[in-house]
Amino acid sequence: MGFIKPQPTSLLPEYCLLREILWMFINPNACKFFTIENEEISLRSNVTMPSTSTESLHIFLADFVTSMNYISKLNRAIEKSTRTSSLSHTLEKYFNLLQQFLNEIRDFVLLEEEAVKAHEATYTTISLHTKMQPHFKVLAMLWDVHKNCIIDEEKFPAHIQSTYLLASLNHEILNATCKEKKNLCLTFLVTCLKTFLDIFDIWWTEARLQDLKNEFIVERVANYDELRLFEKCKEKSFYINDAISKRITSDKIISAMNYFATEATFTLEIISKLDRIHEMKQMGNECRRSLYEEFMEIFEWEIEKFSSGEEEEIVVREVTSLPRNKKLIDDIKNGMMADGDDLMLMIFNSTFENLTVDKEQVKRSHLKIFQKLNKSTS
């Protein structure tokens, strides 16, 4: 009579479902419960378990499928980044940290697979769902950050990739409504700032205007007599839409770094005129701590103060003044004061302190930044 016959529904055991859920997080492939079309994971409509209907199973497994797709997309983005020759140092830091978060989830899934293979009587899909809840949340936040902060690294030059990432992370911190999302974005931000602080280190302590991947948003003016003059820039003859441009130029962190970069040129000129660059480099190599190390030490110390109700730990510092450094530092300070450059005198203060310090011991926690932030108060 031409009636359409319903497609038979396969009934499979829960053990099979548990193994396939875990497989899809590690190495997604079409299997009995799940299928992949256009790189999107979905549940098959003709498979269920004896104890439930297909519709009920689909509703219950929705969180699993959504998270499978998040981790699959993020893994593809990481894989693509490894093939991109124009990837900036800042984005390399971002993708390395993203990989660490995904590795933690992968390690958890592998441990759960061992428990499933052991045929524990109490292990069910419901108990796996409960255990996966924190990871569902982290994956959703990671995908949201990636979607909002990363622009196509193949279409945009390095300085647009980097500054847009930092500006967008700062925007997410300011606008996130939950504490965990703010903390996640802040973790990425302080990690990705390393590239720019390393650039400043080279500029301020070695007087070398070096930017290996051209990822800073300021540059030297070409064909100009003064080599230490900077300007804001976009890639020459390169169109950037207004939303991206506005996000970068209106961000306070980017604006502050631009200002410090242009101010640094005056200090570099003072050091150059004093003809003391070579001595500065020698001293820096002997007792040098990077700007990023200082930044992270202060950052983690501040977090620890909010992470417990205990009294602050006493910082033990052994300081020895080096007379041969003191004369040079005094000369540079006097040169800055003569030029009225109070801002750069303040910025260089920590560098001057490092050049007169032999030993510094600070008791620090080795907990991860993200975990520390989540333990801190609002």
mmCIF file of N, CA and C in Angstrom, residues 74-181:
data_model
loop_
_atom_site.group_PDB
_atom_site.id
_atom_site.type_symbol
_atom_site.label_atom_id
_atom_site.label_comp_id
_atom_site.label_asym_id
_atom_site.label_seq_id
_atom_site.Cartn_x
_atom_site.Cartn_y
_atom_site.Cartn_z
ATOM 1 N N LEU A 74 37.820 23.139 19.730
ATOM 2 C CA LEU A 74 39.026 23.710 20.337
ATOM 3 C C LEU A 74 40.271 22.935 19.919
ATOM 4 N N ASN A 75 40.159 21.618 19.840
ATOM 5 C CA ASN A 75 41.293 20.809 19.391
ATOM 6 C C ASN A 75 41.647 21.111 17.938
ATOM 7 N N ARG A 76 40.633 21.321 17.117
ATOM 8 C CA ARG A 76 40.899 21.676 15.702
ATOM 9 C C ARG A 76 41.575 23.037 15.608
ATOM 10 N N ALA A 77 41.163 23.977 16.463
ATOM 11 C CA ALA A 77 41.783 25.314 16.470
ATOM 12 C C ALA A 77 43.257 25.221 16.881
ATOM 13 N N ILE A 78 43.546 24.390 17.880
ATOM 14 C CA ILE A 78 44.937 24.204 18.313
ATOM 15 C C ILE A 78 45.759 23.569 17.196
ATOM 16 N N GLU A 79 45.192 22.556 16.547
ATOM 17 C CA GLU A 79 45.898 21.892 15.445
ATOM 18 C C GLU A 79 46.169 22.865 14.298
ATOM 19 N N LYS A 80 45.187 23.714 13.989
ATOM 20 C CA LYS A 80 45.368 24.713 12.932
ATOM 21 C C LYS A 80 46.468 25.705 13.294
ATOM 22 N N SER A 81 46.546 26.081 14.581
ATOM 23 C CA SER A 81 47.554 27.049 15.012
ATOM 24 C C SER A 81 48.970 26.510 14.819
ATOM 25 N N THR A 82 49.140 25.195 14.954
ATOM 26 C CA THR A 82 50.476 24.609 14.779
ATOM 27 C C THR A 82 50.927 24.649 13.325
ATOM 28 N N ARG A 83 49.958 24.803 12.398
ATOM 29 C CA ARG A 83 50.311 24.858 10.971
ATOM 30 C C ARG A 83 50.429 26.285 10.448
ATOM 31 N N THR A 84 50.163 27.287 11.298
ATOM 32 C CA THR A 84 50.160 28.679 10.871
ATOM 33 C C THR A 84 51.516 29.317 11.119
ATOM 34 N N SER A 85 52.204 29.676 10.060
ATOM 35 C CA SER A 85 53.552 30.238 10.192
ATOM 36 C C SER A 85 53.534 31.670 10.726
ATOM 37 N N SER A 86 52.424 32.389 10.517
ATOM 38 C CA SER A 86 52.348 33.797 10.926
ATOM 39 C C SER A 86 51.793 33.988 12.341
ATOM 40 N N LEU A 87 51.663 32.889 13.102
ATOM 41 C CA LEU A 87 51.093 32.978 14.448
ATOM 42 C C LEU A 87 52.003 33.810 15.354
ATOM 43 N N SER A 88 51.414 34.750 16.079
ATOM 44 C CA SER A 88 52.192 35.624 16.957
ATOM 45 C C SER A 88 52.608 34.883 18.224
ATOM 46 N N HIS A 89 53.629 35.415 18.924
ATOM 47 C CA HIS A 89 54.059 34.828 20.201
ATOM 48 C C HIS A 89 52.923 34.844 21.219
ATOM 49 N N THR A 90 52.125 35.908 21.188
ATOM 50 C CA THR A 90 51.028 36.036 22.157
ATOM 51 C C THR A 90 50.004 34.927 21.951
ATOM 52 N N LEU A 91 49.658 34.648 20.698
ATOM 53 C CA LEU A 91 48.710 33.567 20.430
ATOM 54 C C LEU A 91 49.310 32.201 20.741
ATOM 55 N N GLU A 92 50.610 32.059 20.589
ATOM 56 C CA GLU A 92 51.257 30.805 20.981
ATOM 57 C C GLU A 92 51.056 30.556 22.475
ATOM 58 N N LYS A 93 51.220 31.617 23.291
ATOM 59 C CA LYS A 93 50.983 31.491 24.733
ATOM 60 C C LYS A 93 49.538 31.094 25.005
ATOM 61 N N TYR A 94 48.609 31.717 24.275
ATOM 62 C CA TYR A 94 47.185 31.425 24.452
ATOM 63 C C TYR A 94 46.898 29.948 24.150
ATOM 64 N N PHE A 95 47.362 29.467 22.998
ATOM 65 C CA PHE A 95 47.064 28.088 22.597
ATOM 66 C C PHE A 95 47.768 27.075 23.504
ATOM 67 N N ASN A 96 48.941 27.409 24.021
ATOM 68 C CA ASN A 96 49.622 26.509 24.965
ATOM 69 C C ASN A 96 48.812 26.351 26.248
ATOM 70 N N LEU A 97 48.282 27.468 26.752
ATOM 71 C CA LEU A 97 47.466 27.396 27.970
ATOM 72 C C LEU A 97 46.147 26.669 27.691
ATOM 73 N N LEU A 98 45.542 26.938 26.535
ATOM 74 C CA LEU A 98 44.310 26.241 26.164
ATOM 75 C C LEU A 98 44.555 24.733 26.122
ATOM 76 N N GLN A 99 45.690 24.319 25.553
ATOM 77 C CA GLN A 99 46.027 22.900 25.493
ATOM 78 C C GLN A 99 46.155 22.300 26.892
ATOM 79 N N GLN A 100 46.701 23.062 27.833
ATOM 80 C CA GLN A 100 46.834 22.571 29.209
ATOM 81 C C GLN A 100 45.475 22.311 29.844
ATOM 82 N N PHE A 101 44.518 23.223 29.608
ATOM 83 C CA PHE A 101 43.162 23.009 30.128
ATOM 84 C C PHE A 101 42.539 21.750 29.523
ATOM 85 N N LEU A 102 42.701 21.570 28.206
ATOM 86 C CA LEU A 102 42.124 20.400 27.540
ATOM 87 C C LEU A 102 42.822 19.112 27.986
ATOM 88 N N ASN A 103 44.117 19.198 28.256
ATOM 89 C CA ASN A 103 44.845 18.014 28.740
ATOM 90 C C ASN A 103 44.327 17.554 30.094
ATOM 91 N N GLU A 104 43.946 18.507 30.953
ATOM 92 C CA GLU A 104 43.391 18.143 32.259
ATOM 93 C C GLU A 104 42.085 17.371 32.089
ATOM 94 N N ILE A 105 41.255 17.829 31.152
ATOM 95 C CA ILE A 105 39.988 17.130 30.894
ATOM 96 C C ILE A 105 40.257 15.752 30.298
ATOM 97 N N ARG A 106 41.235 15.698 29.388
ATOM 98 C CA ARG A 106 41.599 14.420 28.772
ATOM 99 C C ARG A 106 42.066 13.420 29.845
ATOM 100 N N ASP A 107 42.901 13.878 30.776
ATOM 101 C CA ASP A 107 43.389 12.994 31.838
ATOM 102 C C ASP A 107 42.240 12.472 32.690
ATOM 103 N N PHE A 108 41.266 13.356 32.977
ATOM 104 C CA PHE A 108 40.100 12.926 33.755
ATOM 105 C C PHE A 108 39.321 11.846 33.001
ATOM 106 N N VAL A 109 39.109 12.052 31.698
ATOM 107 C CA VAL A 109 38.341 11.096 30.891
ATOM 108 C C VAL A 109 39.049 9.739 30.843
ATOM 109 N N LEU A 110 40.369 9.743 30.703
ATOM 110 C CA LEU A 110 41.111 8.483 30.649
ATOM 111 C C LEU A 110 40.998 7.713 31.959
ATOM 112 N N LEU A 111 41.003 8.447 33.084
ATOM 113 C CA LEU A 111 40.824 7.783 34.388
ATOM 114 C C LEU A 111 39.431 7.174 34.512
ATOM 115 N N GLU A 112 38.427 7.906 34.025
ATOM 116 C CA GLU A 112 37.055 7.390 34.092
ATOM 117 C C GLU A 112 36.883 6.171 33.188
ATOM 118 N N GLU A 113 37.592 6.156 32.071
ATOM 119 C CA GLU A 113 37.504 4.993 31.178
ATOM 120 C C GLU A 113 38.036 3.740 31.870
ATOM 121 N N GLU A 114 39.083 3.899 32.650
ATOM 122 C CA GLU A 114 39.622 2.756 33.399
ATOM 123 C C GLU A 114 38.589 2.236 34.394
ATOM 124 N N ALA A 115 37.858 3.173 35.022
ATOM 125 C CA ALA A 115 36.824 2.761 35.981
ATOM 126 C C ALA A 115 35.688 2.017 35.272
ATOM 127 N N VAL A 116 35.322 2.482 34.073
ATOM 128 C CA VAL A 116 34.251 1.821 33.312
ATOM 129 C C VAL A 116 34.691 0.428 32.888
ATOM 130 N N LYS A 117 35.938 0.323 32.422
ATOM 131 C CA LYS A 117 36.435 -0.984 31.974
ATOM 132 C C LYS A 117 36.536 -1.977 33.129
ATOM 133 N N ALA A 118 36.637 -1.450 34.346
ATOM 134 C CA ALA A 118 36.693 -2.336 35.522
ATOM 135 C C ALA A 118 35.328 -2.908 35.876
ATOM 136 N N HIS A 119 34.269 -2.486 35.142
ATOM 137 C CA HIS A 119 32.891 -2.990 35.339
ATOM 138 C C HIS A 119 32.412 -2.791 36.774
ATOM 139 N N GLU A 120 32.646 -1.585 37.292
ATOM 140 C CA GLU A 120 32.129 -1.291 38.632
ATOM 141 C C GLU A 120 30.602 -1.263 38.592
ATOM 142 N N ALA A 121 29.979 -1.955 39.527
ATOM 143 C CA ALA A 121 28.522 -2.108 39.513
ATOM 144 C C ALA A 121 27.796 -0.778 39.695
ATOM 145 N N THR A 122 28.427 0.168 40.417
ATOM 146 C CA THR A 122 27.756 1.438 40.720
ATOM 147 C C THR A 122 27.994 2.510 39.660
ATOM 148 N N TYR A 123 28.799 2.198 38.643
ATOM 149 C CA TYR A 123 29.145 3.214 37.639
ATOM 150 C C TYR A 123 28.059 3.267 36.566
ATOM 151 N N THR A 124 27.396 4.437 36.456
ATOM 152 C CA THR A 124 26.315 4.607 35.489
ATOM 153 C C THR A 124 26.521 5.893 34.701
ATOM 154 N N THR A 125 25.708 6.084 33.682
ATOM 155 C CA THR A 125 25.765 7.318 32.883
ATOM 156 C C THR A 125 25.404 8.523 33.751
ATOM 157 N N ILE A 126 24.501 8.307 34.716
ATOM 158 C CA ILE A 126 24.108 9.401 35.620
ATOM 159 C C ILE A 126 25.288 9.821 36.489
ATOM 160 N N SER A 127 26.039 8.845 37.019
ATOM 161 C CA SER A 127 27.199 9.183 37.860
ATOM 162 C C SER A 127 28.294 9.854 37.032
ATOM 163 N N LEU A 128 28.481 9.436 35.775
ATOM 164 C CA LEU A 128 29.447 10.095 34.889
ATOM 165 C C LEU A 128 29.024 11.533 34.614
ATOM 166 N N HIS A 129 27.739 11.746 34.391
ATOM 167 C CA HIS A 129 27.217 13.095 34.148
ATOM 168 C C HIS A 129 27.504 14.012 35.338
ATOM 169 N N THR A 130 27.332 13.479 36.554
ATOM 170 C CA THR A 130 27.593 14.264 37.771
ATOM 171 C C THR A 130 29.069 14.622 37.877
ATOM 172 N N LYS A 131 29.933 13.644 37.587
ATOM 173 C CA LYS A 131 31.378 13.887 37.661
ATOM 174 C C LYS A 131 31.845 14.883 36.595
ATOM 175 N N MET A 132 31.167 14.888 35.453
ATOM 176 C CA MET A 132 31.591 15.737 34.325
ATOM 177 C C MET A 132 31.104 17.177 34.439
ATOM 178 N N GLN A 133 30.207 17.459 35.371
ATOM 179 C CA GLN A 133 29.620 18.801 35.462
ATOM 180 C C GLN A 133 30.661 19.927 35.509
ATOM 181 N N PRO A 134 31.682 19.851 36.372
ATOM 182 C CA PRO A 134 32.682 20.931 36.396
ATOM 183 C C PRO A 134 33.395 21.091 35.054
ATOM 184 N N HIS A 135 33.641 19.972 34.372
ATOM 185 C CA HIS A 135 34.328 20.024 33.075
ATOM 186 C C HIS A 135 33.420 20.582 31.983
ATOM 187 N N PHE A 136 32.112 20.273 32.067
ATOM 188 C CA PHE A 136 31.151 20.888 31.138
ATOM 189 C C PHE A 136 31.233 22.410 31.227
ATOM 190 N N LYS A 137 31.298 22.897 32.465
ATOM 191 C CA LYS A 137 31.321 24.348 32.691
ATOM 192 C C LYS A 137 32.595 24.983 32.149
ATOM 193 N N VAL A 138 33.738 24.336 32.411
ATOM 194 C CA VAL A 138 35.020 24.864 31.934
ATOM 195 C C VAL A 138 35.060 24.869 30.406
ATOM 196 N N LEU A 139 34.579 23.792 29.781
ATOM 197 C CA LEU A 139 34.581 23.722 28.313
ATOM 198 C C LEU A 139 33.701 24.804 27.701
ATOM 199 N N ALA A 140 32.547 25.048 28.306
ATOM 200 C CA ALA A 140 31.652 26.100 27.800
ATOM 201 C C ALA A 140 32.332 27.466 27.902
ATOM 202 N N MET A 141 33.033 27.721 29.022
ATOM 203 C CA MET A 141 33.729 28.996 29.193
ATOM 204 C C MET A 141 34.901 29.113 28.216
ATOM 205 N N LEU A 142 35.654 28.012 28.037
ATOM 206 C CA LEU A 142 36.789 28.034 27.111
ATOM 207 C C LEU A 142 36.331 28.339 25.687
ATOM 208 N N TRP A 143 35.223 27.723 25.279
ATOM 209 C CA TRP A 143 34.725 27.968 23.923
ATOM 210 C C TRP A 143 34.236 29.407 23.782
ATOM 211 N N ASP A 144 33.593 29.932 24.813
ATOM 212 C CA ASP A 144 33.101 31.305 24.776
ATOM 213 C C ASP A 144 34.269 32.294 24.668
ATOM 214 N N VAL A 145 35.328 32.045 25.433
ATOM 215 C CA VAL A 145 36.523 32.900 25.367
ATOM 216 C C VAL A 145 37.148 32.820 23.979
ATOM 217 N N HIS A 146 37.300 31.612 23.475
ATOM 218 C CA HIS A 146 37.924 31.426 22.155
ATOM 219 C C HIS A 146 37.112 32.115 21.056
ATOM 220 N N LYS A 147 35.817 31.934 21.118
ATOM 221 C CA LYS A 147 34.928 32.503 20.091
ATOM 222 C C LYS A 147 34.967 34.027 20.099
ATOM 223 N N ASN A 148 35.091 34.629 21.287
ATOM 224 C CA ASN A 148 35.017 36.086 21.416
ATOM 225 C C ASN A 148 36.367 36.794 21.325
ATOM 226 N N CYS A 149 37.471 36.051 21.496
ATOM 227 C CA CYS A 149 38.786 36.704 21.617
ATOM 228 C C CYS A 149 39.760 36.393 20.490
ATOM 229 N N ILE A 150 39.495 35.373 19.702
ATOM 230 C CA ILE A 150 40.446 34.974 18.667
ATOM 231 C C ILE A 150 39.905 35.342 17.287
ATOM 232 N N ILE A 151 40.731 36.035 16.512
ATOM 233 C CA ILE A 151 40.392 36.305 15.117
ATOM 234 C C ILE A 151 41.292 35.451 14.237
ATOM 235 N N ASP A 152 40.874 35.222 13.006
ATOM 236 C CA ASP A 152 41.574 34.298 12.105
ATOM 237 C C ASP A 152 43.039 34.693 11.951
ATOM 238 N N GLU A 153 43.921 33.818 12.462
ATOM 239 C CA GLU A 153 45.349 34.142 12.420
ATOM 240 C C GLU A 153 45.924 34.139 11.009
ATOM 241 N N GLU A 154 45.193 33.563 10.045
ATOM 242 C CA GLU A 154 45.677 33.556 8.669
ATOM 243 C C GLU A 154 45.262 34.816 7.918
ATOM 244 N N LYS A 155 44.266 35.542 8.435
ATOM 245 C CA LYS A 155 43.755 36.727 7.734
ATOM 246 C C LYS A 155 44.299 38.031 8.295
ATOM 247 N N PHE A 156 44.811 37.998 9.543
ATOM 248 C CA PHE A 156 45.231 39.238 10.196
ATOM 249 C C PHE A 156 46.707 39.182 10.553
ATOM 250 N N PRO A 157 47.397 40.332 10.479
ATOM 251 C CA PRO A 157 48.816 40.374 10.856
ATOM 252 C C PRO A 157 48.996 40.173 12.354
ATOM 253 N N ALA A 158 50.235 39.886 12.756
ATOM 254 C CA ALA A 158 50.521 39.492 14.146
ATOM 255 C C ALA A 158 50.115 40.552 15.158
ATOM 256 N N HIS A 159 50.360 41.845 14.854
ATOM 257 C CA HIS A 159 50.068 42.865 15.866
ATOM 258 C C HIS A 159 48.567 43.051 16.082
ATOM 259 N N ILE A 160 47.750 42.732 15.065
ATOM 260 C CA ILE A 160 46.292 42.787 15.231
ATOM 261 C C ILE A 160 45.812 41.564 16.013
ATOM 262 N N GLN A 161 46.361 40.370 15.700
ATOM 263 C CA GLN A 161 46.019 39.160 16.455
ATOM 264 C C GLN A 161 46.271 39.364 17.954
ATOM 265 N N SER A 162 47.478 39.845 18.270
ATOM 266 C CA SER A 162 47.906 39.934 19.668
ATOM 267 C C SER A 162 47.120 40.975 20.453
ATOM 268 N N THR A 163 47.048 42.178 19.903
ATOM 269 C CA THR A 163 46.388 43.248 20.641
ATOM 270 C C THR A 163 44.882 43.014 20.744
ATOM 271 N N TYR A 164 44.289 42.405 19.715
ATOM 272 C CA TYR A 164 42.855 42.093 19.788
ATOM 273 C C TYR A 164 42.601 41.037 20.874
ATOM 274 N N LEU A 165 43.497 40.054 20.983
ATOM 275 C CA LEU A 165 43.357 39.021 22.018
ATOM 276 C C LEU A 165 43.406 39.646 23.411
ATOM 277 N N LEU A 166 44.410 40.490 23.668
ATOM 278 C CA LEU A 166 44.535 41.105 24.991
ATOM 279 C C LEU A 166 43.345 42.015 25.298
ATOM 280 N N ALA A 167 42.960 42.831 24.315
ATOM 281 C CA ALA A 167 41.833 43.748 24.519
ATOM 282 C C ALA A 167 40.534 42.977 24.759
ATOM 283 N N SER A 168 40.350 41.880 24.035
ATOM 284 C CA SER A 168 39.118 41.092 24.171
ATOM 285 C C SER A 168 39.079 40.350 25.505
ATOM 286 N N LEU A 169 40.228 39.827 25.953
ATOM 287 C CA LEU A 169 40.273 39.175 27.262
ATOM 288 C C LEU A 169 39.930 40.170 28.362
ATOM 289 N N ASN A 170 40.470 41.378 28.261
ATOM 290 C CA ASN A 170 40.151 42.416 29.242
ATOM 291 C C ASN A 170 38.669 42.769 29.197
ATOM 292 N N HIS A 171 38.106 42.823 27.994
ATOM 293 C CA HIS A 171 36.673 43.110 27.826
ATOM 294 C C HIS A 171 35.825 42.011 28.468
ATOM 295 N N GLU A 172 36.241 40.749 28.288
ATOM 296 C CA GLU A 172 35.507 39.626 28.882
ATOM 297 C C GLU A 172 35.566 39.676 30.408
ATOM 298 N N ILE A 173 36.726 40.057 30.957
ATOM 299 C CA ILE A 173 36.859 40.164 32.412
ATOM 300 C C ILE A 173 35.891 41.209 32.961
ATOM 301 N N LEU A 174 35.834 42.348 32.287
ATOM 302 C CA LEU A 174 34.993 43.448 32.760
ATOM 303 C C LEU A 174 33.509 43.140 32.632
ATOM 304 N N ASN A 175 33.139 42.290 31.667
ATOM 305 C CA ASN A 175 31.721 42.057 31.379
ATOM 306 C C ASN A 175 31.197 40.685 31.810
ATOM 307 N N ALA A 176 32.090 39.808 32.277
ATOM 308 C CA ALA A 176 31.637 38.479 32.710
ATOM 309 C C ALA A 176 30.753 38.604 33.950
ATOM 310 N N THR A 177 29.722 37.786 33.998
ATOM 311 C CA THR A 177 28.771 37.852 35.117
ATOM 312 C C THR A 177 29.050 36.804 36.189
ATOM 313 N N CYS A 178 29.914 35.829 35.905
ATOM 314 C CA CYS A 178 30.229 34.823 36.922
ATOM 315 C C CYS A 178 31.712 34.871 37.264
ATOM 316 N N LYS A 179 32.018 34.546 38.499
ATOM 317 C CA LYS A 179 33.380 34.638 39.019
ATOM 318 C C LYS A 179 34.338 33.720 38.256
ATOM 319 N N GLU A 180 33.905 32.491 37.950
ATOM 320 C CA GLU A 180 34.782 31.532 37.276
ATOM 321 C C GLU A 180 35.181 32.028 35.891
ATOM 322 N N LYS A 181 34.236 32.663 35.174
ATOM 323 C CA LYS A 181 34.541 33.181 33.832
ATOM 324 C C LYS A 181 35.553 34.325 33.927
#
